[in-house]
Amino acid sequence: MLIAASRASNSDITRPEKTGVKTNEKGWIITDKYLRTSKEDIWACGDANGIHMYKHKANYESQIVFYNAFLGEQVRVTYHAVPTLSSPSQK
Ligand SMILES: Cc1cc2nc3c(=O)[nH]c(=O)nc-3n(C[C@H](O)[C@H](O)[C@H](O)COP(=O)(O)OP(=O)(O)OC[C@H]3O[C@@H](n4cnc5c(N)ncnc54)[C@H](O)[C@@H]3O)c2cc1C
């Protein structure tokens, strides 16, 4: 038997919107091309933003957040190397 249950955000439990961080209609944290959230000084990476939920994507995004949040750089995230049929849009 194969059960493909998919995955869902747990923002119904963690309630990130209480900090001012906006989520989309599915509960994923909305991030821009620099992985900033809607709340100043809060970034998000990995599965939390609901984009290409893979381990290597989470690792890659954590590097982007490090550069931007801790080093004050303006590194844009790009998903051109992620094998996928869909292309999530970002601001
Ligand atoms: C069954 C399965 C198979 C997968 N296989 C692959 C694969 O083959 N290849 C691949 O690339 N990806 C795979 N993935 C996806 C991959 O696991 C995720 O994309 C990756 O782990 C996301 O990393 P993350 O750091 O964003 O989140 P996570 O790895 O989920 O880490 C989040 C952490 O936050 C902790 N946490 C949650 N809530 C709180 C809280 N309130 N306070 C403090 N800590 C909290 C959790 O305990 C967890 O340790 C698979 C996923 C699943 C479910």
PDB file of N, CA and C and ligand atoms in Angstrom:
ATOM      1  N   MET A   1       0.834  -1.181   0.000  1.00  0.00           N
ATOM      2  CA  MET A   1       0.000   0.000   0.000  1.00  0.00           C
ATOM      3  C   MET A   1       0.881   1.248   0.000  1.00  0.00           C
ATOM      4  N   LEU A   2       0.566   2.231  -0.819  1.00  0.00           N
ATOM      5  CA  LEU A   2       1.291   3.498  -0.862  1.00  0.00           C
ATOM      6  C   LEU A   2       0.349   4.610  -0.414  1.00  0.00           C
ATOM      7  N   ILE A   3       0.779   5.346   0.602  1.00  0.00           N
ATOM      8  CA  ILE A   3      -0.008   6.500   1.044  1.00  0.00           C
ATOM      9  C   ILE A   3       0.800   7.762   0.780  1.00  0.00           C
ATOM     10  N   ALA A   4       0.296   8.616  -0.058  1.00  0.00           N
ATOM     11  CA  ALA A   4       0.959   9.885  -0.348  1.00  0.00           C
ATOM     12  C   ALA A   4       0.169  10.989   0.357  1.00  0.00           C
ATOM     13  N   ALA A   5       0.584  11.274   1.579  1.00  0.00           N
ATOM     14  CA  ALA A   5      -0.222  12.173   2.419  1.00  0.00           C
ATOM     15  C   ALA A   5       0.134  13.645   2.246  1.00  0.00           C
ATOM     16  N   SER A   6       1.220  13.887   1.530  1.00  0.00           N
ATOM     17  CA  SER A   6       1.673  15.258   1.320  1.00  0.00           C
ATOM     18  C   SER A   6       2.121  15.907   2.632  1.00  0.00           C
ATOM     19  N   ARG A   7       2.421  17.159   2.557  1.00  0.00           N
ATOM     20  CA  ARG A   7       2.862  17.885   3.749  1.00  0.00           C
ATOM     21  C   ARG A   7       2.117  19.206   3.861  1.00  0.00           C
ATOM     22  N   ALA A   8       2.002  19.692   5.083  1.00  0.00           N
ATOM     23  CA  ALA A   8       1.287  20.950   5.298  1.00  0.00           C
ATOM     24  C   ALA A   8       2.040  21.797   6.302  1.00  0.00           C
ATOM     25  N   SER A   9       1.793  23.080   6.252  1.00  0.00           N
ATOM     26  CA  SER A   9       2.400  24.001   7.202  1.00  0.00           C
ATOM     27  C   SER A   9       1.879  23.723   8.616  1.00  0.00           C
ATOM     28  N   ASN A  10       2.721  23.980   9.616  1.00  0.00           N
ATOM     29  CA  ASN A  10       2.243  23.870  11.001  1.00  0.00           C
ATOM     30  C   ASN A  10       2.008  25.251  11.617  1.00  0.00           C
ATOM     31  N   SER A  11       1.798  26.249  10.737  1.00  0.00           N
ATOM     32  CA  SER A  11       1.591  27.601  11.263  1.00  0.00           C
ATOM     33  C   SER A  11       0.268  27.733  12.015  1.00  0.00           C
ATOM     34  N   ASP A  12      -0.596  26.726  11.873  1.00  0.00           N
ATOM     35  CA  ASP A  12      -1.814  26.743  12.691  1.00  0.00           C
ATOM     36  C   ASP A  12      -1.465  26.499  14.161  1.00  0.00           C
ATOM     37  N   ILE A  13      -0.288  25.900  14.406  1.00  0.00           N
ATOM     38  CA  ILE A  13       0.181  25.664  15.781  1.00  0.00           C
ATOM     39  C   ILE A  13       1.154  26.759  16.203  1.00  0.00           C
ATOM     40  N   THR A  14       2.112  27.073  15.319  1.00  0.00           N
ATOM     41  CA  THR A  14       3.174  28.012  15.698  1.00  0.00           C
ATOM     42  C   THR A  14       2.736  29.478  15.590  1.00  0.00           C
ATOM     43  N   ARG A  15       1.708  29.749  14.769  1.00  0.00           N
ATOM     44  CA  ARG A  15       1.112  31.092  14.656  1.00  0.00           C
ATOM     45  C   ARG A  15       2.132  32.196  14.387  1.00  0.00           C
ATOM     46  N   PRO A  16       2.930  32.094  13.335  1.00  0.00           N
ATOM     47  CA  PRO A  16       3.924  33.133  13.050  1.00  0.00           C
ATOM     48  C   PRO A  16       3.310  34.511  12.828  1.00  0.00           C
ATOM     49  N   GLU A  17       2.044  34.557  12.406  1.00  0.00           N
ATOM     50  CA  GLU A  17       1.413  35.856  12.141  1.00  0.00           C
ATOM     51  C   GLU A  17       1.298  36.696  13.411  1.00  0.00           C
ATOM     52  N   LYS A  18       1.410  36.056  14.568  1.00  0.00           N
ATOM     53  CA  LYS A  18       1.360  36.813  15.824  1.00  0.00           C
ATOM     54  C   LYS A  18       2.591  37.704  16.000  1.00  0.00           C
ATOM     55  N   THR A  19       3.647  37.416  15.241  1.00  0.00           N
ATOM     56  CA  THR A  19       4.851  38.249  15.308  1.00  0.00           C
ATOM     57  C   THR A  19       4.827  39.329  14.232  1.00  0.00           C
ATOM     58  N   GLY A  20       3.811  39.287  13.373  1.00  0.00           N
ATOM     59  CA  GLY A  20       3.766  40.224  12.258  1.00  0.00           C
ATOM     60  C   GLY A  20       4.258  39.608  10.969  1.00  0.00           C
ATOM     61  N   VAL A  21       4.627  38.343  11.021  1.00  0.00           N
ATOM     62  CA  VAL A  21       5.078  37.622   9.821  1.00  0.00           C
ATOM     63  C   VAL A  21       3.846  37.125   9.060  1.00  0.00           C
ATOM     64  N   LYS A  22       3.738  37.548   7.808  1.00  0.00           N
ATOM     65  CA  LYS A  22       2.567  37.154   7.022  1.00  0.00           C
ATOM     66  C   LYS A  22       2.738  35.766   6.430  1.00  0.00           C
ATOM     67  N   THR A  23       1.633  35.066   6.349  1.00  0.00           N
ATOM     68  CA  THR A  23       1.617  33.749   5.711  1.00  0.00           C
ATOM     69  C   THR A  23       0.636  33.790   4.544  1.00  0.00           C
ATOM     70  N   ASN A  24       0.779  32.831   3.643  1.00  0.00           N
ATOM     71  CA  ASN A  24      -0.153  32.792   2.523  1.00  0.00           C
ATOM     72  C   ASN A  24      -1.387  31.969   2.896  1.00  0.00           C
ATOM     73  N   GLU A  25      -2.239  31.716   1.924  1.00  0.00           N
ATOM     74  CA  GLU A  25      -3.516  31.059   2.204  1.00  0.00           C
ATOM     75  C   GLU A  25      -3.341  29.626   2.681  1.00  0.00           C
ATOM     76  N   LYS A  26      -2.148  29.057   2.441  1.00  0.00           N
ATOM     77  CA  LYS A  26      -1.885  27.688   2.901  1.00  0.00           C
ATOM     78  C   LYS A  26      -1.065  27.665   4.185  1.00  0.00           C
ATOM     79  N   GLY A  27      -0.777  28.831   4.721  1.00  0.00           N
ATOM     80  CA  GLY A  27      -0.062  28.887   5.997  1.00  0.00           C
ATOM     81  C   GLY A  27       1.446  28.976   5.876  1.00  0.00           C
ATOM     82  N   TRP A  28       1.959  28.970   4.642  1.00  0.00           N
ATOM     83  CA  TRP A  28       3.414  29.071   4.470  1.00  0.00           C
ATOM     84  C   TRP A  28       3.853  30.515   4.679  1.00  0.00           C
ATOM     85  N   ILE A  29       5.019  30.691   5.272  1.00  0.00           N
ATOM     86  CA  ILE A  29       5.544  32.037   5.512  1.00  0.00           C
ATOM     87  C   ILE A  29       5.950  32.672   4.186  1.00  0.00           C
ATOM     88  N   ILE A  30       5.472  33.871   3.955  1.00  0.00           N
ATOM     89  CA  ILE A  30       5.777  34.576   2.709  1.00  0.00           C
ATOM     90  C   ILE A  30       7.163  35.199   2.820  1.00  0.00           C
ATOM     91  N   THR A  31       8.020  34.872   1.860  1.00  0.00           N
ATOM     92  CA  THR A  31       9.367  35.443   1.824  1.00  0.00           C
ATOM     93  C   THR A  31       9.583  36.112   0.479  1.00  0.00           C
ATOM     94  N   ASP A  32      10.463  37.129   0.464  1.00  0.00           N
ATOM     95  CA  ASP A  32      10.786  37.770  -0.799  1.00  0.00           C
ATOM     96  C   ASP A  32      12.070  37.163  -1.364  1.00  0.00           C
ATOM     97  N   LYS A  33      12.614  37.771  -2.403  1.00  0.00           N
ATOM     98  CA  LYS A  33      13.781  37.190  -3.077  1.00  0.00           C
ATOM     99  C   LYS A  33      15.038  37.225  -2.207  1.00  0.00           C
ATOM    100  N   TYR A  34      14.990  37.954  -1.089  1.00  0.00           N
ATOM    101  CA  TYR A  34      16.116  37.970  -0.153  1.00  0.00           C
ATOM    102  C   TYR A  34      15.816  37.106   1.080  1.00  0.00           C
ATOM    103  N   LEU A  35      14.680  36.432   1.035  1.00  0.00           N
ATOM    104  CA  LEU A  35      14.178  35.573   2.114  1.00  0.00           C
ATOM    105  C   LEU A  35      13.777  36.373   3.359  1.00  0.00           C
ATOM    106  N   ARG A  36      13.475  37.640   3.125  1.00  0.00           N
ATOM    107  CA  ARG A  36      12.907  38.444   4.209  1.00  0.00           C
ATOM    108  C   ARG A  36      11.429  38.111   4.345  1.00  0.00           C
ATOM    109  N   THR A  37      10.931  38.156   5.562  1.00  0.00           N
ATOM    110  CA  THR A  37       9.496  38.036   5.758  1.00  0.00           C
ATOM    111  C   THR A  37       8.900  39.441   5.760  1.00  0.00           C
ATOM    112  N   SER A  38       7.629  39.523   6.030  1.00  0.00           N
ATOM    113  CA  SER A  38       6.967  40.828   6.076  1.00  0.00           C
ATOM    114  C   SER A  38       7.351  41.612   7.319  1.00  0.00           C
ATOM    115  N   LYS A  39       7.992  40.964   8.273  1.00  0.00           N
ATOM    116  CA  LYS A  39       8.393  41.625   9.515  1.00  0.00           C
ATOM    117  C   LYS A  39       9.890  41.929   9.461  1.00  0.00           C
ATOM    118  N   GLU A  40      10.232  43.186   9.700  1.00  0.00           N
ATOM    119  CA  GLU A  40      11.640  43.584   9.649  1.00  0.00           C
ATOM    120  C   GLU A  40      12.476  42.727  10.587  1.00  0.00           C
ATOM    121  N   ASP A  41      13.656  42.344  10.111  1.00  0.00           N
ATOM    122  CA  ASP A  41      14.622  41.560  10.884  1.00  0.00           C
ATOM    123  C   ASP A  41      14.182  40.124  11.153  1.00  0.00           C
ATOM    124  N   ILE A  42      13.181  39.651  10.438  1.00  0.00           N
ATOM    125  CA  ILE A  42      12.846  38.229  10.511  1.00  0.00           C
ATOM    126  C   ILE A  42      12.935  37.643   9.107  1.00  0.00           C
ATOM    127  N   TRP A  43      13.778  36.632   8.957  1.00  0.00           N
ATOM    128  CA  TRP A  43      13.947  35.928   7.698  1.00  0.00           C
ATOM    129  C   TRP A  43      13.386  34.514   7.858  1.00  0.00           C
ATOM    130  N   ALA A  44      13.135  33.864   6.775  1.00  0.00           N
ATOM    131  CA  ALA A  44      12.667  32.475   6.846  1.00  0.00           C
ATOM    132  C   ALA A  44      13.334  31.665   5.753  1.00  0.00           C
ATOM    133  N   CYS A  45      13.656  30.416   6.071  1.00  0.00           N
ATOM    134  CA  CYS A  45      14.258  29.541   5.080  1.00  0.00           C
ATOM    135  C   CYS A  45      13.765  28.119   5.293  1.00  0.00           C
ATOM    136  N   GLY A  46      13.956  27.316   4.268  1.00  0.00           N
ATOM    137  CA  GLY A  46      13.565  25.913   4.369  1.00  0.00           C
ATOM    138  C   GLY A  46      12.080  25.707   4.120  1.00  0.00           C
ATOM    139  N   ASP A  47      11.579  24.631   4.642  1.00  0.00           N
ATOM    140  CA  ASP A  47      10.188  24.264   4.391  1.00  0.00           C
ATOM    141  C   ASP A  47       9.202  25.338   4.836  1.00  0.00           C
ATOM    142  N   ALA A  48       9.605  26.183   5.761  1.00  0.00           N
ATOM    143  CA  ALA A  48       8.681  27.167   6.340  1.00  0.00           C
ATOM    144  C   ALA A  48       8.039  28.054   5.288  1.00  0.00           C
ATOM    145  N   ASN A  49       8.749  28.293   4.149  1.00  0.00           N
ATOM    146  CA  ASN A  49       8.137  29.152   3.130  1.00  0.00           C
ATOM    147  C   ASN A  49       7.393  28.341   2.060  1.00  0.00           C
ATOM    148  N   GLY A  50       7.422  27.030   2.194  1.00  0.00           N
ATOM    149  CA  GLY A  50       6.607  26.195   1.309  1.00  0.00           C
ATOM    150  C   GLY A  50       7.102  26.099  -0.118  1.00  0.00           C
ATOM    151  N   ILE A  51       8.321  26.613  -0.377  1.00  0.00           N
ATOM    152  CA  ILE A  51       8.847  26.595  -1.741  1.00  0.00           C
ATOM    153  C   ILE A  51       9.845  25.453  -1.898  1.00  0.00           C
ATOM    154  N   HIS A  52       9.625  24.575  -2.843  1.00  0.00           N
ATOM    155  CA  HIS A  52      10.542  23.462  -3.134  1.00  0.00           C
ATOM    156  C   HIS A  52      11.058  22.811  -1.842  1.00  0.00           C
ATOM    157  N   MET A  53      10.259  22.041  -1.217  1.00  0.00           N
ATOM    158  CA  MET A  53      10.598  21.515   0.114  1.00  0.00           C
ATOM    159  C   MET A  53      11.541  20.319   0.028  1.00  0.00           C
ATOM    160  N   TYR A  54      12.815  20.657  -0.145  1.00  0.00           N
ATOM    161  CA  TYR A  54      13.889  19.674  -0.191  1.00  0.00           C
ATOM    162  C   TYR A  54      14.979  20.072   0.792  1.00  0.00           C
ATOM    163  N   LYS A  55      15.723  19.072   1.212  1.00  0.00           N
ATOM    164  CA  LYS A  55      16.816  19.319   2.151  1.00  0.00           C
ATOM    165  C   LYS A  55      17.874  20.265   1.570  1.00  0.00           C
ATOM    166  N   HIS A  56      18.282  19.997   0.327  1.00  0.00           N
ATOM    167  CA  HIS A  56      19.333  20.841  -0.245  1.00  0.00           C
ATOM    168  C   HIS A  56      18.858  22.273  -0.451  1.00  0.00           C
ATOM    169  N   LYS A  57      17.545  22.447  -0.704  1.00  0.00           N
ATOM    170  CA  LYS A  57      17.012  23.810  -0.835  1.00  0.00           C
ATOM    171  C   LYS A  57      17.042  24.518   0.514  1.00  0.00           C
ATOM    172  N   ALA A  58      16.732  23.795   1.588  1.00  0.00           N
ATOM    173  CA  ALA A  58      16.778  24.384   2.934  1.00  0.00           C
ATOM    174  C   ALA A  58      18.206  24.794   3.291  1.00  0.00           C
ATOM    175  N   ASN A  59      19.157  23.931   2.965  1.00  0.00           N
ATOM    176  CA  ASN A  59      20.564  24.257   3.240  1.00  0.00           C
ATOM    177  C   ASN A  59      20.987  25.504   2.470  1.00  0.00           C
ATOM    178  N   TYR A  60      20.631  25.528   1.188  1.00  0.00           N
ATOM    179  CA  TYR A  60      20.981  26.669   0.340  1.00  0.00           C
ATOM    180  C   TYR A  60      20.373  27.964   0.885  1.00  0.00           C
ATOM    181  N   GLU A  61      19.094  27.907   1.235  1.00  0.00           N
ATOM    182  CA  GLU A  61      18.435  29.111   1.743  1.00  0.00           C
ATOM    183  C   GLU A  61      19.034  29.562   3.077  1.00  0.00           C
ATOM    184  N   SER A  62      19.481  28.625   3.886  1.00  0.00           N
ATOM    185  CA  SER A  62      20.092  29.022   5.166  1.00  0.00           C
ATOM    186  C   SER A  62      21.360  29.839   4.918  1.00  0.00           C
ATOM    187  N   GLN A  63      22.070  29.529   3.844  1.00  0.00           N
ATOM    188  CA  GLN A  63      23.256  30.319   3.493  1.00  0.00           C
ATOM    189  C   GLN A  63      22.854  31.733   3.074  1.00  0.00           C
ATOM    190  N   ILE A  64      21.799  31.819   2.275  1.00  0.00           N
ATOM    191  CA  ILE A  64      21.315  33.133   1.833  1.00  0.00           C
ATOM    192  C   ILE A  64      20.924  33.979   3.051  1.00  0.00           C
ATOM    193  N   VAL A  65      20.202  33.362   3.979  1.00  0.00           N
ATOM    194  CA  VAL A  65      19.779  34.090   5.181  1.00  0.00           C
ATOM    195  C   VAL A  65      20.994  34.516   5.995  1.00  0.00           C
ATOM    196  N   PHE A  66      21.992  33.670   6.066  1.00  0.00           N
ATOM    197  CA  PHE A  66      23.207  34.037   6.807  1.00  0.00           C
ATOM    198  C   PHE A  66      23.839  35.284   6.189  1.00  0.00           C
ATOM    199  N   TYR A  67      24.008  35.272   4.871  1.00  0.00           N
ATOM    200  CA  TYR A  67      24.624  36.422   4.205  1.00  0.00           C
ATOM    201  C   TYR A  67      23.803  37.699   4.432  1.00  0.00           C
ATOM    202  N   ASN A  68      22.489  37.570   4.286  1.00  0.00           N
ATOM    203  CA  ASN A  68      21.643  38.766   4.326  1.00  0.00           C
ATOM    204  C   ASN A  68      21.357  39.244   5.746  1.00  0.00           C
ATOM    205  N   ALA A  69      21.090  38.317   6.635  1.00  0.00           N
ATOM    206  CA  ALA A  69      20.705  38.702   7.999  1.00  0.00           C
ATOM    207  C   ALA A  69      21.917  39.039   8.855  1.00  0.00           C
ATOM    208  N   PHE A  70      22.988  38.286   8.691  1.00  0.00           N
ATOM    209  CA  PHE A  70      24.140  38.460   9.589  1.00  0.00           C
ATOM    210  C   PHE A  70      25.261  39.288   8.977  1.00  0.00           C
ATOM    211  N   LEU A  71      25.406  39.249   7.663  1.00  0.00           N
ATOM    212  CA  LEU A  71      26.486  39.998   7.021  1.00  0.00           C
ATOM    213  C   LEU A  71      25.977  41.260   6.330  1.00  0.00           C
ATOM    214  N   GLY A  72      24.658  41.452   6.344  1.00  0.00           N
ATOM    215  CA  GLY A  72      24.091  42.671   5.771  1.00  0.00           C
ATOM    216  C   GLY A  72      24.193  42.742   4.260  1.00  0.00           C
ATOM    217  N   GLU A  73      24.305  41.593   3.610  1.00  0.00           N
ATOM    218  CA  GLU A  73      24.398  41.588   2.152  1.00  0.00           C
ATOM    219  C   GLU A  73      23.005  41.544   1.527  1.00  0.00           C
ATOM    220  N   GLN A  74      22.958  41.588   0.213  1.00  0.00           N
ATOM    221  CA  GLN A  74      21.681  41.573  -0.512  1.00  0.00           C
ATOM    222  C   GLN A  74      21.723  40.454  -1.548  1.00  0.00           C
ATOM    223  N   VAL A  75      21.843  39.242  -1.074  1.00  0.00           N
ATOM    224  CA  VAL A  75      21.932  38.098  -1.978  1.00  0.00           C
ATOM    225  C   VAL A  75      20.523  37.624  -2.312  1.00  0.00           C
ATOM    226  N   ARG A  76      20.269  37.499  -3.603  1.00  0.00           N
ATOM    227  CA  ARG A  76      18.946  37.054  -4.048  1.00  0.00           C
ATOM    228  C   ARG A  76      18.918  35.538  -4.152  1.00  0.00           C
ATOM    229  N   VAL A  77      17.771  34.986  -3.782  1.00  0.00           N
ATOM    230  CA  VAL A  77      17.615  33.540  -3.887  1.00  0.00           C
ATOM    231  C   VAL A  77      17.187  33.188  -5.314  1.00  0.00           C
ATOM    232  N   THR A  78      17.698  32.077  -5.797  1.00  0.00           N
ATOM    233  CA  THR A  78      17.272  31.617  -7.128  1.00  0.00           C
ATOM    234  C   THR A  78      17.098  30.107  -7.080  1.00  0.00           C
ATOM    235  N   TYR A  79      16.075  29.641  -7.769  1.00  0.00           N
ATOM    236  CA  TYR A  79      15.764  28.208  -7.722  1.00  0.00           C
ATOM    237  C   TYR A  79      15.989  27.546  -9.082  1.00  0.00           C
ATOM    238  N   HIS A  80      16.836  28.138  -9.912  1.00  0.00           N
ATOM    239  CA  HIS A  80      16.993  27.617 -11.271  1.00  0.00           C
ATOM    240  C   HIS A  80      17.556  26.194 -11.287  1.00  0.00           C
ATOM    241  N   ALA A  81      18.256  25.794 -10.199  1.00  0.00           N
ATOM    242  CA  ALA A  81      18.861  24.461 -10.180  1.00  0.00           C
ATOM    243  C   ALA A  81      17.964  23.411  -9.545  1.00  0.00           C
ATOM    244  N   VAL A  82      16.764  23.826  -9.119  1.00  0.00           N
ATOM    245  CA  VAL A  82      15.864  22.866  -8.485  1.00  0.00           C
ATOM    246  C   VAL A  82      15.039  22.175  -9.566  1.00  0.00           C
ATOM    247  N   PRO A  83      15.134  20.857  -9.654  1.00  0.00           N
ATOM    248  CA  PRO A  83      14.336  20.157 -10.660  1.00  0.00           C
ATOM    249  C   PRO A  83      12.857  20.175 -10.288  1.00  0.00           C
ATOM    250  N   THR A  84      12.066  20.832 -11.117  1.00  0.00           N
ATOM    251  CA  THR A  84      10.635  20.950 -10.806  1.00  0.00           C
ATOM    252  C   THR A  84       9.866  21.311 -12.061  1.00  0.00           C
ATOM    253  N   LEU A  85       8.593  21.044 -12.045  1.00  0.00           N
ATOM    254  CA  LEU A  85       7.734  21.433 -13.157  1.00  0.00           C
ATOM    255  C   LEU A  85       7.105  22.792 -12.900  1.00  0.00           C
ATOM    256  N   SER A  86       7.015  23.148 -11.629  1.00  0.00           N
ATOM    257  CA  SER A  86       6.375  24.416 -11.300  1.00  0.00           C
ATOM    258  C   SER A  86       7.434  25.449 -10.955  1.00  0.00           C
ATOM    259  N   SER A  87       7.056  26.687 -10.979  1.00  0.00           N
ATOM    260  CA  SER A  87       7.981  27.774 -10.682  1.00  0.00           C
ATOM    261  C   SER A  87       7.306  28.775  -9.754  1.00  0.00           C
ATOM    262  N   PRO A  88       7.447  28.573  -8.428  1.00  0.00           N
ATOM    263  CA  PRO A  88       6.773  29.476  -7.488  1.00  0.00           C
ATOM    264  C   PRO A  88       7.260  30.907  -7.690  1.00  0.00           C
ATOM    265  N   SER A  89       6.343  31.814  -7.657  1.00  0.00           N
ATOM    266  CA  SER A  89       6.728  33.214  -7.829  1.00  0.00           C
ATOM    267  C   SER A  89       7.084  33.837  -6.489  1.00  0.00           C
ATOM    268  N   GLN A  90       7.960  34.818  -6.553  1.00  0.00           N
ATOM    269  CA  GLN A  90       8.350  35.565  -5.364  1.00  0.00           C
ATOM    270  C   GLN A  90       8.359  37.031  -5.701  1.00  0.00           C
ATOM    271  N   LYS A  91       8.202  37.842  -4.685  1.00  0.00           N
ATOM    272  CA  LYS A  91       8.224  39.283  -4.893  1.00  0.00           C
ATOM    273  C   LYS A  91       9.607  39.730  -5.285  1.00  0.00           C
TER     274      LYS A  91
HETATM  275  C1  LIG B   1       9.226  11.470   4.620  1.00  0.00           C
HETATM  276  C2  LIG B   1      10.079  12.583   4.032  1.00  0.00           C
HETATM  277  C3  LIG B   1      11.083  12.255   3.131  1.00  0.00           C
HETATM  278  C4  LIG B   1      11.886  13.264   2.593  1.00  0.00           C
HETATM  279  N1  LIG B   1      12.867  12.929   1.685  1.00  0.00           N
HETATM  280  C5  LIG B   1      13.648  13.899   1.171  1.00  0.00           C
HETATM  281  C6  LIG B   1      14.674  13.568   0.248  1.00  0.00           C
HETATM  282  O1  LIG B   1      14.890  12.418  -0.112  1.00  0.00           O
HETATM  283  N2  LIG B   1      15.427  14.595  -0.251  1.00  0.00           N
HETATM  284  C7  LIG B   1      15.223  15.893   0.114  1.00  0.00           C
HETATM  285  O2  LIG B   1      15.950  16.773  -0.360  1.00  0.00           O
HETATM  286  N3  LIG B   1      14.258  16.224   0.992  1.00  0.00           N
HETATM  287  C8  LIG B   1      13.462  15.263   1.534  1.00  0.00           C
HETATM  288  N4  LIG B   1      12.476  15.591   2.421  1.00  0.00           N
HETATM  289  C9  LIG B   1      12.289  16.999   2.747  1.00  0.00           C
HETATM  290  C10 LIG B   1      13.291  17.476   3.784  1.00  0.00           C
HETATM  291  O3  LIG B   1      13.225  16.635   4.922  1.00  0.00           O
HETATM  292  C11 LIG B   1      12.913  18.903   4.182  1.00  0.00           C
HETATM  293  O4  LIG B   1      12.803  19.708   3.042  1.00  0.00           O
HETATM  294  C12 LIG B   1      13.973  19.527   5.095  1.00  0.00           C
HETATM  295  O5  LIG B   1      14.136  18.743   6.244  1.00  0.00           O
HETATM  296  C13 LIG B   1      13.541  20.932   5.495  1.00  0.00           C
HETATM  297  O6  LIG B   1      14.452  21.436   6.432  1.00  0.00           O
HETATM  298  P1  LIG B   1      13.987  22.548   7.452  1.00  0.00           P
HETATM  299  O7  LIG B   1      15.185  22.869   8.264  1.00  0.00           O
HETATM  300  O8  LIG B   1      13.302  23.646   6.723  1.00  0.00           O
HETATM  301  O9  LIG B   1      12.847  21.862   8.338  1.00  0.00           O
HETATM  302  P2  LIG B   1      12.974  20.609   9.339  1.00  0.00           P
HETATM  303  O10 LIG B   1      14.063  19.692   8.918  1.00  0.00           O
HETATM  304  O11 LIG B   1      11.579  20.083   9.434  1.00  0.00           O
HETATM  305  O12 LIG B   1      13.424  21.278  10.693  1.00  0.00           O
HETATM  306  C14 LIG B   1      12.538  22.054  11.450  1.00  0.00           C
HETATM  307  C15 LIG B   1      12.935  21.896  12.904  1.00  0.00           C
HETATM  308  O13 LIG B   1      12.172  22.819  13.686  1.00  0.00           O
HETATM  309  C16 LIG B   1      11.745  22.152  14.852  1.00  0.00           C
HETATM  310  N5  LIG B   1      10.574  22.861  15.361  1.00  0.00           N
HETATM  311  C17 LIG B   1       9.305  22.833  14.890  1.00  0.00           C
HETATM  312  N6  LIG B   1       8.503  23.609  15.632  1.00  0.00           N
HETATM  313  C18 LIG B   1       9.284  24.160  16.566  1.00  0.00           C
HETATM  314  C19 LIG B   1       9.044  25.056  17.638  1.00  0.00           C
HETATM  315  N7  LIG B   1       7.830  25.567  17.888  1.00  0.00           N
HETATM  316  N8  LIG B   1      10.076  25.401  18.432  1.00  0.00           N
HETATM  317  C20 LIG B   1      11.316  24.926  18.196  1.00  0.00           C
HETATM  318  N9  LIG B   1      11.617  24.062  17.200  1.00  0.00           N
HETATM  319  C21 LIG B   1      10.601  23.696  16.397  1.00  0.00           C
HETATM  320  C22 LIG B   1      11.475  20.734  14.409  1.00  0.00           C
HETATM  321  O14 LIG B   1      11.506  19.846  15.487  1.00  0.00           O
HETATM  322  C23 LIG B   1      12.642  20.505  13.439  1.00  0.00           C
HETATM  323  O15 LIG B   1      13.787  20.017  14.090  1.00  0.00           O
HETATM  324  C24 LIG B   1      11.678  14.608   2.981  1.00  0.00           C
HETATM  325  C25 LIG B   1      10.664  14.912   3.888  1.00  0.00           C
HETATM  326  C26 LIG B   1       9.882  13.914   4.413  1.00  0.00           C
HETATM  327  C27 LIG B   1       8.796  14.282   5.405  1.00  0.00           C
END
